[in-house]
PDB file of C-alpha atoms in Angstrom:
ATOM      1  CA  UNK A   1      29.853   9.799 -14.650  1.00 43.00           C
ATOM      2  CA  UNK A   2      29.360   8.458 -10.639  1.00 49.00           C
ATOM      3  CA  UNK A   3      26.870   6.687  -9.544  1.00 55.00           C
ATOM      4  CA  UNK A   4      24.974   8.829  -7.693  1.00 49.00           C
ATOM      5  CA  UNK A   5      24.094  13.000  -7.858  1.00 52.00           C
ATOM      6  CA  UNK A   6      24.516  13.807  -4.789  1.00 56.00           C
ATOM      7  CA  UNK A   7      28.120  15.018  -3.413  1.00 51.00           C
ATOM      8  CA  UNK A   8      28.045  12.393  -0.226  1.00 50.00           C
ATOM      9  CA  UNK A   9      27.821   9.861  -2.603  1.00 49.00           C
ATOM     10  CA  UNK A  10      30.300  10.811  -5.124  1.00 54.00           C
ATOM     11  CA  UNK A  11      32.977  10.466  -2.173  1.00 47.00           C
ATOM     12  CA  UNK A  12      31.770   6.969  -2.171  1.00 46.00           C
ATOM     13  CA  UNK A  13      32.363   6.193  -5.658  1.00 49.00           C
ATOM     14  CA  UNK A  14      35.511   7.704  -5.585  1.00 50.00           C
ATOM     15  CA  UNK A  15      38.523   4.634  -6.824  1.00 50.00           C
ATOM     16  CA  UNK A  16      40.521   3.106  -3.808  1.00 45.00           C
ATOM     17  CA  UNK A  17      37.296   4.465  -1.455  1.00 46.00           C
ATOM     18  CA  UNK A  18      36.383   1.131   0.691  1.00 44.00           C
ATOM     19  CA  UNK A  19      35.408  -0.274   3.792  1.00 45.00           C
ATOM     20  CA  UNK A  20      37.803  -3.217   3.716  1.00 44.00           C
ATOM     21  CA  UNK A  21      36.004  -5.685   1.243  1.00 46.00           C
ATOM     22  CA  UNK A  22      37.427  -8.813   0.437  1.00 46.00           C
ATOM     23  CA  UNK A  23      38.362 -11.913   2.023  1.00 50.00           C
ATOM     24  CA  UNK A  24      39.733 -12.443   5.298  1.00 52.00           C
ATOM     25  CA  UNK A  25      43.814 -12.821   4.897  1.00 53.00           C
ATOM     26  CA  UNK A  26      45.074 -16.150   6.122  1.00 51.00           C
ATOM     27  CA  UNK A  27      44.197 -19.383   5.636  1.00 51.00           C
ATOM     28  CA  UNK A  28      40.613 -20.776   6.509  1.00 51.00           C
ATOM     29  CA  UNK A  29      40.391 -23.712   9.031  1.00 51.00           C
ATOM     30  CA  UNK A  30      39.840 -27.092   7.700  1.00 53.00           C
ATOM     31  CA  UNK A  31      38.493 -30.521   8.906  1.00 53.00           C
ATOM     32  CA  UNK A  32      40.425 -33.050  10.120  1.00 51.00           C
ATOM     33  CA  UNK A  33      41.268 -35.444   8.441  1.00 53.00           C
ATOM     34  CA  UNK A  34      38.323 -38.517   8.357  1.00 55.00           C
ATOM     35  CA  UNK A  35      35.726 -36.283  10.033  1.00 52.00           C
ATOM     36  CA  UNK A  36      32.496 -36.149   9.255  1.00 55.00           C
ATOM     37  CA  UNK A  37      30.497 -32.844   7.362  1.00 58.00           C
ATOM     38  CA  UNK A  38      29.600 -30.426   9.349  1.00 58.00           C
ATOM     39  CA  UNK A  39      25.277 -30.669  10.216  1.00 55.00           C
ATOM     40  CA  UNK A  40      23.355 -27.589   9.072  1.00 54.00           C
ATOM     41  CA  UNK A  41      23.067 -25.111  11.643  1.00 52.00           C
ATOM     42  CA  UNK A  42      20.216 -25.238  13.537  1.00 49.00           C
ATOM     43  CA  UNK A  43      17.300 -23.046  11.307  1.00 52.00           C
ATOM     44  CA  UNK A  44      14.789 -23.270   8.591  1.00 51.00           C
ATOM     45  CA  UNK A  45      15.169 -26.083   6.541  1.00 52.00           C
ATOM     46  CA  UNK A  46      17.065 -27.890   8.836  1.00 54.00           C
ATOM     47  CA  UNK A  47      16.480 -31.186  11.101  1.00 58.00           C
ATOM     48  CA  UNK A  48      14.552 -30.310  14.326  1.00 62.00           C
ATOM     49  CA  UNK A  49      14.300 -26.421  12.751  1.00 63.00           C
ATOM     50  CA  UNK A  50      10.975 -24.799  12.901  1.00 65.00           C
ATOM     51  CA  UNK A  51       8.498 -25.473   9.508  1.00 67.00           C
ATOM     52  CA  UNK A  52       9.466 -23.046   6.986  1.00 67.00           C
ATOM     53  CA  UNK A  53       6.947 -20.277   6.390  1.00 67.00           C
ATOM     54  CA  UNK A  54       4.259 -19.679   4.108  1.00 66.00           C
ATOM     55  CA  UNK A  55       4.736 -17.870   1.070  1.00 68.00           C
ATOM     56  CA  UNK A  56       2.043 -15.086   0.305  1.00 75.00           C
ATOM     57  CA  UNK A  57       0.102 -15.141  -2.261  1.00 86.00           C
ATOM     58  CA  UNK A  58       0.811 -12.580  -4.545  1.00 88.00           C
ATOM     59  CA  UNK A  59      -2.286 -10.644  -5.919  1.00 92.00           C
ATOM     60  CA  UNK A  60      -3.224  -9.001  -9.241  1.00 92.00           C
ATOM     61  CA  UNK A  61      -1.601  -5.479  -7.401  1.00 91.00           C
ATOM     62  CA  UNK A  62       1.393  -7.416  -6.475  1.00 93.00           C
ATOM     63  CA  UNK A  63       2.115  -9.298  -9.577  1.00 95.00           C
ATOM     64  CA  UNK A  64       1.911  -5.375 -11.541  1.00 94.00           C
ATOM     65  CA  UNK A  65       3.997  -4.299  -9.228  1.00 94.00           C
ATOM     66  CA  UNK A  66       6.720  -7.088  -9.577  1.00 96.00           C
ATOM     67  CA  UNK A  67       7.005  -6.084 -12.986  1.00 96.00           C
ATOM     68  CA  UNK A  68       7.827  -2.478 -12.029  1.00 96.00           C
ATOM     69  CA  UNK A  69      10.552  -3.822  -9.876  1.00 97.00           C
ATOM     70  CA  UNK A  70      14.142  -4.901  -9.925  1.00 97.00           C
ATOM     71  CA  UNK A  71      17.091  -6.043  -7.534  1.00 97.00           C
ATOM     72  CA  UNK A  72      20.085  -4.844  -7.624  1.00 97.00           C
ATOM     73  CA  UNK A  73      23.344  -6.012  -5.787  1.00 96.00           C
ATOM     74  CA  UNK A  74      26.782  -5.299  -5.990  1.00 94.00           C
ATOM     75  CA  UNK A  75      26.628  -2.114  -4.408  1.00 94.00           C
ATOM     76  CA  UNK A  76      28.986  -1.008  -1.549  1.00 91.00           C
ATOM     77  CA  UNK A  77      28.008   1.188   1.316  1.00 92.00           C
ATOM     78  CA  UNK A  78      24.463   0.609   1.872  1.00 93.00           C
ATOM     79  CA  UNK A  79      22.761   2.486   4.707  1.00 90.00           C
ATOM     80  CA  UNK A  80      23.104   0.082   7.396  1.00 89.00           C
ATOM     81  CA  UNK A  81      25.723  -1.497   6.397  1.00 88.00           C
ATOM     82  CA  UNK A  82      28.121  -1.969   9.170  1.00 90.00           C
ATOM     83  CA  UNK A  83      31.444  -0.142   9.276  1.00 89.00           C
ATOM     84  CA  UNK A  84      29.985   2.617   7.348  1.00 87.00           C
ATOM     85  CA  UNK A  85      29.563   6.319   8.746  1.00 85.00           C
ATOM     86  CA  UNK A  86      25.591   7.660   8.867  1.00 79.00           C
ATOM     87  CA  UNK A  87      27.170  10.598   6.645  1.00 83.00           C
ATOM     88  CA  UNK A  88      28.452   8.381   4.118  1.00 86.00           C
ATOM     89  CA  UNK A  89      25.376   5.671   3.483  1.00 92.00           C
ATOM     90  CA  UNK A  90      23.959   5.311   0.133  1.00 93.00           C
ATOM     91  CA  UNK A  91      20.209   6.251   1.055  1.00 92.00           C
ATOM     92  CA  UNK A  92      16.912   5.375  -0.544  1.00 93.00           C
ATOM     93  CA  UNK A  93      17.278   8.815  -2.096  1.00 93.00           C
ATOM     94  CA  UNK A  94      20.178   8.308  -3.597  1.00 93.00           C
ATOM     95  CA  UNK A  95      19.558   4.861  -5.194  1.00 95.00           C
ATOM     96  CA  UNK A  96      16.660   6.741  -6.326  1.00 94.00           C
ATOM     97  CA  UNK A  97      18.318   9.626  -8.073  1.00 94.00           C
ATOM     98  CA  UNK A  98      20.851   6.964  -9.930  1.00 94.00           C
ATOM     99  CA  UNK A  99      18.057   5.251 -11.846  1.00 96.00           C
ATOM    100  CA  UNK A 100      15.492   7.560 -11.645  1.00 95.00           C
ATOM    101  CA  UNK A 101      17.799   8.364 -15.396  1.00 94.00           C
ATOM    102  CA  UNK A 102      15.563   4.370 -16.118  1.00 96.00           C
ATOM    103  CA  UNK A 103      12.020   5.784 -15.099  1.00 95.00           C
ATOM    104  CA  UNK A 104      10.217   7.555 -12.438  1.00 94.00           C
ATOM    105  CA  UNK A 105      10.909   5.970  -8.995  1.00 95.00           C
ATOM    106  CA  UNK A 106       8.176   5.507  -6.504  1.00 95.00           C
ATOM    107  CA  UNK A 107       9.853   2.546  -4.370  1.00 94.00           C
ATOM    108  CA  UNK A 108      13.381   1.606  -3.151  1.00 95.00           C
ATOM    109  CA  UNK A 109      13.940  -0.650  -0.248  1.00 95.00           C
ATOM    110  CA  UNK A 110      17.536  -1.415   1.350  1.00 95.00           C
ATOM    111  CA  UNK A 111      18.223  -4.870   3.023  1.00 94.00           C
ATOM    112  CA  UNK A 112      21.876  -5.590   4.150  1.00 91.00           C
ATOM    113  CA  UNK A 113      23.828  -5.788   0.943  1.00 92.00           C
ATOM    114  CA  UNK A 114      20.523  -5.548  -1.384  1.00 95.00           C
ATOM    115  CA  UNK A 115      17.965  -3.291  -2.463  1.00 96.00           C
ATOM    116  CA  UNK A 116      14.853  -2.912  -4.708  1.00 97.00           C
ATOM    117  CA  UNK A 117      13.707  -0.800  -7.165  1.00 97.00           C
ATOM    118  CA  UNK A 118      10.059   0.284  -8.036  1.00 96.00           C
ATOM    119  CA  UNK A 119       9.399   2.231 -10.877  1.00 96.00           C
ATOM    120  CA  UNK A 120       5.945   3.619 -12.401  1.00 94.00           C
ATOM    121  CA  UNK A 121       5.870   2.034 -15.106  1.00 95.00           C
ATOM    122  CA  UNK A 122       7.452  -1.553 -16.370  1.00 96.00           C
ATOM    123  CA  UNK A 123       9.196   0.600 -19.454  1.00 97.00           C
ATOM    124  CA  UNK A 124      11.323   2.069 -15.941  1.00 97.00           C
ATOM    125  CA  UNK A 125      12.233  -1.462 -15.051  1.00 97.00           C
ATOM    126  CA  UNK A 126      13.201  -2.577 -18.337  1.00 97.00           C
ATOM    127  CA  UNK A 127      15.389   0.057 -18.883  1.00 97.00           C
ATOM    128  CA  UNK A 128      17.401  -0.617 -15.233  1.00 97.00           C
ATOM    129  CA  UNK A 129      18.427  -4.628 -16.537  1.00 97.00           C
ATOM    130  CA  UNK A 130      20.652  -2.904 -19.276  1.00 96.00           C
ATOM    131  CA  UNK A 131      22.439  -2.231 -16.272  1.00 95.00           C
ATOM    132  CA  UNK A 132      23.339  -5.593 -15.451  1.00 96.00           C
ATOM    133  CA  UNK A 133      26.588  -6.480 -14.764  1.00 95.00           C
ATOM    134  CA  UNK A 134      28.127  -2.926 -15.870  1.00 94.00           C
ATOM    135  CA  UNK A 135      30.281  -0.845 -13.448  1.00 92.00           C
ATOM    136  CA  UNK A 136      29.487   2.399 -11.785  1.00 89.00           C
ATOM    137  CA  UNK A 137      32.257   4.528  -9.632  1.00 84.00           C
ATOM    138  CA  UNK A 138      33.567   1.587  -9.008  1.00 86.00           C
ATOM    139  CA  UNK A 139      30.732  -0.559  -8.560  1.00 91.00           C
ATOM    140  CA  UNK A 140      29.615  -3.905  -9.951  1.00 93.00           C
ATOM    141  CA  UNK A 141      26.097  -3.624 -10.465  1.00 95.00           C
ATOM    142  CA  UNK A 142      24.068  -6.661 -11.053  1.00 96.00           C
ATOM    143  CA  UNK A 143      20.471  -5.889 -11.739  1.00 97.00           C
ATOM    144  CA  UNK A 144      17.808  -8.642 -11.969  1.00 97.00           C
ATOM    145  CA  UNK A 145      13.688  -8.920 -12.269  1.00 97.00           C
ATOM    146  CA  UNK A 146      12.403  -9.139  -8.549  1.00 96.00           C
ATOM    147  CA  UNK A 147      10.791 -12.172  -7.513  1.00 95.00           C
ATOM    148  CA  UNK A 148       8.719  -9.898  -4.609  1.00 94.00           C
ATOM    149  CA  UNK A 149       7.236  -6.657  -4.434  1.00 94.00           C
ATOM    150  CA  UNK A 150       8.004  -4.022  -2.349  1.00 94.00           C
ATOM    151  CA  UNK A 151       6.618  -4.117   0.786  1.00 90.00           C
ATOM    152  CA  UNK A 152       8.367  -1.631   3.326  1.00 90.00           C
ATOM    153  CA  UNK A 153       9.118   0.912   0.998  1.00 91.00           C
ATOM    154  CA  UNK A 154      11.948   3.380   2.400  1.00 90.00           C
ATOM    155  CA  UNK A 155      11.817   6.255  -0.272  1.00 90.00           C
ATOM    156  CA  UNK A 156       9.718   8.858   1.179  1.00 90.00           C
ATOM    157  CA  UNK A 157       9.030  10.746  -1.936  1.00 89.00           C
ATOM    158  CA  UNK A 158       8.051   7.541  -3.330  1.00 86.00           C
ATOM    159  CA  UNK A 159       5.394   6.958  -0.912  1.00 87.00           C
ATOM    160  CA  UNK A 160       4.006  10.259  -1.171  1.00 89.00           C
ATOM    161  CA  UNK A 161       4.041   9.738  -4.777  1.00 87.00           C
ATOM    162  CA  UNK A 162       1.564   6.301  -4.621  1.00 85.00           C
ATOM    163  CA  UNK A 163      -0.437   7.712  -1.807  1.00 88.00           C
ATOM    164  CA  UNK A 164      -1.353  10.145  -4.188  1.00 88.00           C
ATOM    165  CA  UNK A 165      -1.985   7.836  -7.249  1.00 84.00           C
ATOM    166  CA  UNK A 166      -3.712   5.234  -5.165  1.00 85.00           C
ATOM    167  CA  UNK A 167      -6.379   8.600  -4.249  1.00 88.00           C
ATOM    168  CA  UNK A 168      -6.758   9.561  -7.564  1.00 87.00           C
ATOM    169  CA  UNK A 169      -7.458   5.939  -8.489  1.00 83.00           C
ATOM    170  CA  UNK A 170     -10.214   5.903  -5.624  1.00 86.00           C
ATOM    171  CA  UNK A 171     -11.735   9.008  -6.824  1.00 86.00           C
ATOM    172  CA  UNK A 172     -12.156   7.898  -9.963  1.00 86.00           C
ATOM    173  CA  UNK A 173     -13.793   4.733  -8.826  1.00 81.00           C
ATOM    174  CA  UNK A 174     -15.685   5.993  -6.337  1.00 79.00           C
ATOM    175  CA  UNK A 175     -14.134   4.455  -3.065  1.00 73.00           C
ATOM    176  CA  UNK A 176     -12.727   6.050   0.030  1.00 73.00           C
ATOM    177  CA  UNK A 177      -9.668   7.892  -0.564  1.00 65.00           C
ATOM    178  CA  UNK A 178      -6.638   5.910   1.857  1.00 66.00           C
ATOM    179  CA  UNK A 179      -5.094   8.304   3.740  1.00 64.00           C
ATOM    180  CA  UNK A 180      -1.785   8.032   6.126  1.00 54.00           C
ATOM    181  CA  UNK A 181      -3.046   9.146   9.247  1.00 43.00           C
ATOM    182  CA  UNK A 182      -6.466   8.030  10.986  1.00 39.00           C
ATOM    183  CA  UNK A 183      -9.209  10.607  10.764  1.00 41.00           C
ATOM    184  CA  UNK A 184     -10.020  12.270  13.621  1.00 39.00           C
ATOM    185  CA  UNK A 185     -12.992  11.156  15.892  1.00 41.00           C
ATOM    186  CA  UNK A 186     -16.502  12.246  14.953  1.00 43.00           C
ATOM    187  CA  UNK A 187     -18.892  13.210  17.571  1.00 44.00           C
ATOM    188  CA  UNK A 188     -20.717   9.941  17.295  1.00 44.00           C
ATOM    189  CA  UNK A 189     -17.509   8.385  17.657  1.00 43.00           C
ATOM    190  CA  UNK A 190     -16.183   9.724  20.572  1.00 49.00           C
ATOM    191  CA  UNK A 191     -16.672   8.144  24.087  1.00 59.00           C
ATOM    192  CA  UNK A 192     -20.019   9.396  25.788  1.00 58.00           C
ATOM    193  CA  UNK A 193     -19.717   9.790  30.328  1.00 64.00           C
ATOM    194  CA  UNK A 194     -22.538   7.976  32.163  1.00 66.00           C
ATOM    195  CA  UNK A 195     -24.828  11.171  32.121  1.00 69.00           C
ATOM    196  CA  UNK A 196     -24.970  11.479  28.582  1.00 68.00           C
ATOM    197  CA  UNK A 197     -25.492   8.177  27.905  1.00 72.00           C
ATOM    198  CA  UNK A 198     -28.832   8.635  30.413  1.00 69.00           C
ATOM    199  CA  UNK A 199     -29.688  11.453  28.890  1.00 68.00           C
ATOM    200  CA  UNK A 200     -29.438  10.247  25.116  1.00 71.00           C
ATOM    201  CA  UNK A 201     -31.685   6.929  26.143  1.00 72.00           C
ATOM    202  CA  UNK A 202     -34.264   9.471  27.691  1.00 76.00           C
ATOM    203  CA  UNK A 203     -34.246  11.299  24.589  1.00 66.00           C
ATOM    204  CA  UNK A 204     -34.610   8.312  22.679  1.00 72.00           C
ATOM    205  CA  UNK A 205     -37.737   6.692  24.625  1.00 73.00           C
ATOM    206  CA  UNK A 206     -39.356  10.206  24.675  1.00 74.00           C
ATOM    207  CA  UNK A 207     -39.277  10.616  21.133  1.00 76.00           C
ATOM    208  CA  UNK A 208     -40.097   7.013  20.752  1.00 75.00           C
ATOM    209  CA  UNK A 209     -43.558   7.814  22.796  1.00 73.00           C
ATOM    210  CA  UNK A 210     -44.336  10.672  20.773  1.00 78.00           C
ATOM    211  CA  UNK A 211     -44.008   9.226  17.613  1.00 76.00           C
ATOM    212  CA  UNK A 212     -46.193   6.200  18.311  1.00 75.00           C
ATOM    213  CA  UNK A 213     -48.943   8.775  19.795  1.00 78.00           C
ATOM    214  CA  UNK A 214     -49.017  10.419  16.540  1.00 77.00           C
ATOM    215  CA  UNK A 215     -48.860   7.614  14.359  1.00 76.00           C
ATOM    216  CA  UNK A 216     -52.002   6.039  17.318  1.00 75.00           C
ATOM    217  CA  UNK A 217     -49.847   3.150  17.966  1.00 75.00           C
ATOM    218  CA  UNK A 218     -49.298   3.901  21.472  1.00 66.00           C
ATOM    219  CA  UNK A 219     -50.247   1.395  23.761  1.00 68.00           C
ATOM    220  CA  UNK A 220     -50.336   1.395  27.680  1.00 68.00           C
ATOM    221  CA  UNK A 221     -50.522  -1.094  30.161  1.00 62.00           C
ATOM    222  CA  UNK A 222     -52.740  -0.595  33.124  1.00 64.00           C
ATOM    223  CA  UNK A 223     -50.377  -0.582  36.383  1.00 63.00           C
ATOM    224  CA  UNK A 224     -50.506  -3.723  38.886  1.00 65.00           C
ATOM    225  CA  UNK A 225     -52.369  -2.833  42.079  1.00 64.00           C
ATOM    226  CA  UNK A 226     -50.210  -1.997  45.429  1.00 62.00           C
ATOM    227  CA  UNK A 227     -49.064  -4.382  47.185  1.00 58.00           C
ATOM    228  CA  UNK A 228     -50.763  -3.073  50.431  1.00 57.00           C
ATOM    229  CA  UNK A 229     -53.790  -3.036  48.794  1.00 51.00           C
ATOM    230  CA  UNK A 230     -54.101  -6.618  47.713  1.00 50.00           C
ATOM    231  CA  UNK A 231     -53.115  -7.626  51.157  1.00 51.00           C
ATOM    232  CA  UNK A 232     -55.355  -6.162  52.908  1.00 53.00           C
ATOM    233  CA  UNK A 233     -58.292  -7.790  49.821  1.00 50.00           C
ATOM    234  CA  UNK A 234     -56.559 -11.046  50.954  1.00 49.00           C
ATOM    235  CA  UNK A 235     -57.480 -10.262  54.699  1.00 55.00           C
ATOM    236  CA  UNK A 236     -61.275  -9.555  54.164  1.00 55.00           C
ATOM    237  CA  UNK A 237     -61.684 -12.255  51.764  1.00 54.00           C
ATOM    238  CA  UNK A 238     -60.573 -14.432  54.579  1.00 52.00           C
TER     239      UNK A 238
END
C-alpha cells in the first residue's frame, strides 16, 4: 500500500517519481595541496559568531507532549520543498492521514526535509517507531522520539482538535476556557469621548454626596470670603 490516502500523493509515491535526488555528477573540488582547513563559516558556534541561544525549558505540558511525538525523515516532497509543484506537496494532512493508521493525530509540523508528529496519546507514538527505517512508495522512513515539542503546529484539524480538549480540560477545572480569537470589547472596555468621561465623574461625585448624606457622613466646608470683601476689611482696618 502507498504512503499516503490521498490521490495527489499516491502520484508521489509512484517508483521512478523524483525531483532529481542524489548527488551532484562530477567530481567535488578539493584543496590544494599543503593548505590549510577550511575555518567554520561565520555562525553559531563559531569564532567571532554570536552566543548560541538559550534552550527553553521544557515544562510538565511539554515533556507529555514530547512523549506523544516523533520525527520522521526520509521523506521526499515536503511542502516547501523547493523544486516541487504546490499541487504535488506532501501536506500536514497528508502526513497526518499516513500515521493517523499509529494513533489519533492532533500535531504535524513540516521543516525543510523534516517533520513531526503529535499524537493523543504516547500508545500513537509508540506505534509510529515500528516504522523506523522501513520503506513506503518508495520512501525511506526513519522515525525517531522527538527531542522538542511541537510548537507551530501546521495540521489544522489538529489544532481544532486540542483547542477543544484544552476547553474541556478548563471546564472541568474551573478556569477560563482559551479561545482562538479575542473576545469582543465589553462596554466597560471600550474607549469612552471626553463628554462621557465628564458625565460618568459627575455621576460618580453625585452619588458619592448622596450616599454620605444618608449614611450622615457628609461634611462641608464653609466657603473662603471674596476677595473684594476682605480688601475692602483690610482698608478700614487701616
Amino acid at each position: 500500500s502507498g504512503l499516503w490516502v490521498t490521490s495527489r500523493a499516491r502520484r508521489l509515491m509512484q517508483p521512478g517519481y523524483g525531483y532529481g535526488y542524489g548527488p551532484p555528477q562530477g567530481y567535488a573540488s578539493a584543496p590544494g595541496y599543503g593548505m590549510p582547513p577550511q575555518q567554520p563559516a561565520y555562525g553559531y558556534g563559531a569564532p567571532g559568531g554570536p552566543p548560541p541561544r538559550q534552550s527553553r525549558e521544557n515544562t510538565a505540558e511539554d515533556l507529555d507532549r514530547i512523549a506523544r511525538t516523533i520525527h520522521v525523515g526520509g521523506i521526499r516532497g515536503l511542502k516547501g520543498t523547493p523544486g516541487v509543484n504546490p499541487g504535488e506537496e506532501i501536506t500536514e494532512d497528508d502526513l497526518a492521514a499516513f500515521f493517523g493508521n499509529d494513533g489519533e493525530v492532533v500535531g504535524v509540523r513540516i521543516n525543510g526535509t523534516n517533520c513531526w508528529i503529535e499524537f493523543a496519546e504516547a500508545a500513537g507514538a509508540i506505534s509510529a517507531l515500528a516504522k523506523d527505517g522501513t520503506e513506503s512508495g518508495g520512501h525511506h522512513l526513519r522515525v525517531s522520539a522527538s527531542k522538542t515539542p511541537i510548537r507551530s503546529n501546521g495540521y489544522l484539524k489538529g489544532r481544532q482538535i486540542q483547542l477543544e480538549r484544552a476547553r474541556e480540560r478548563a471546564t472541568a477545572s474551573g478556569s477560563p476556557a482559551p479561545t482562538t480569537a479575542a473576545a469582543a470589547p465589553t462596554e466597560a472596555a471600550r474607549q469612552m469621548s471626553v463628554d462621557e468621561i465628564v458625565h460618568a465623574v459627575r455621576v460618580d461625585v453625585n452619588q458619592a454626596v448622596e450616599a454620605a448624606k444618608a449614611q450622615g457622613t457628609l461634611v462641608t466646608v464653609a466657603p473662603p470670603p471674596p476677595v473684594v470683601a476682605m480688601s475692602a476689611a483690610v482698608d478700614a482696618g487701616g
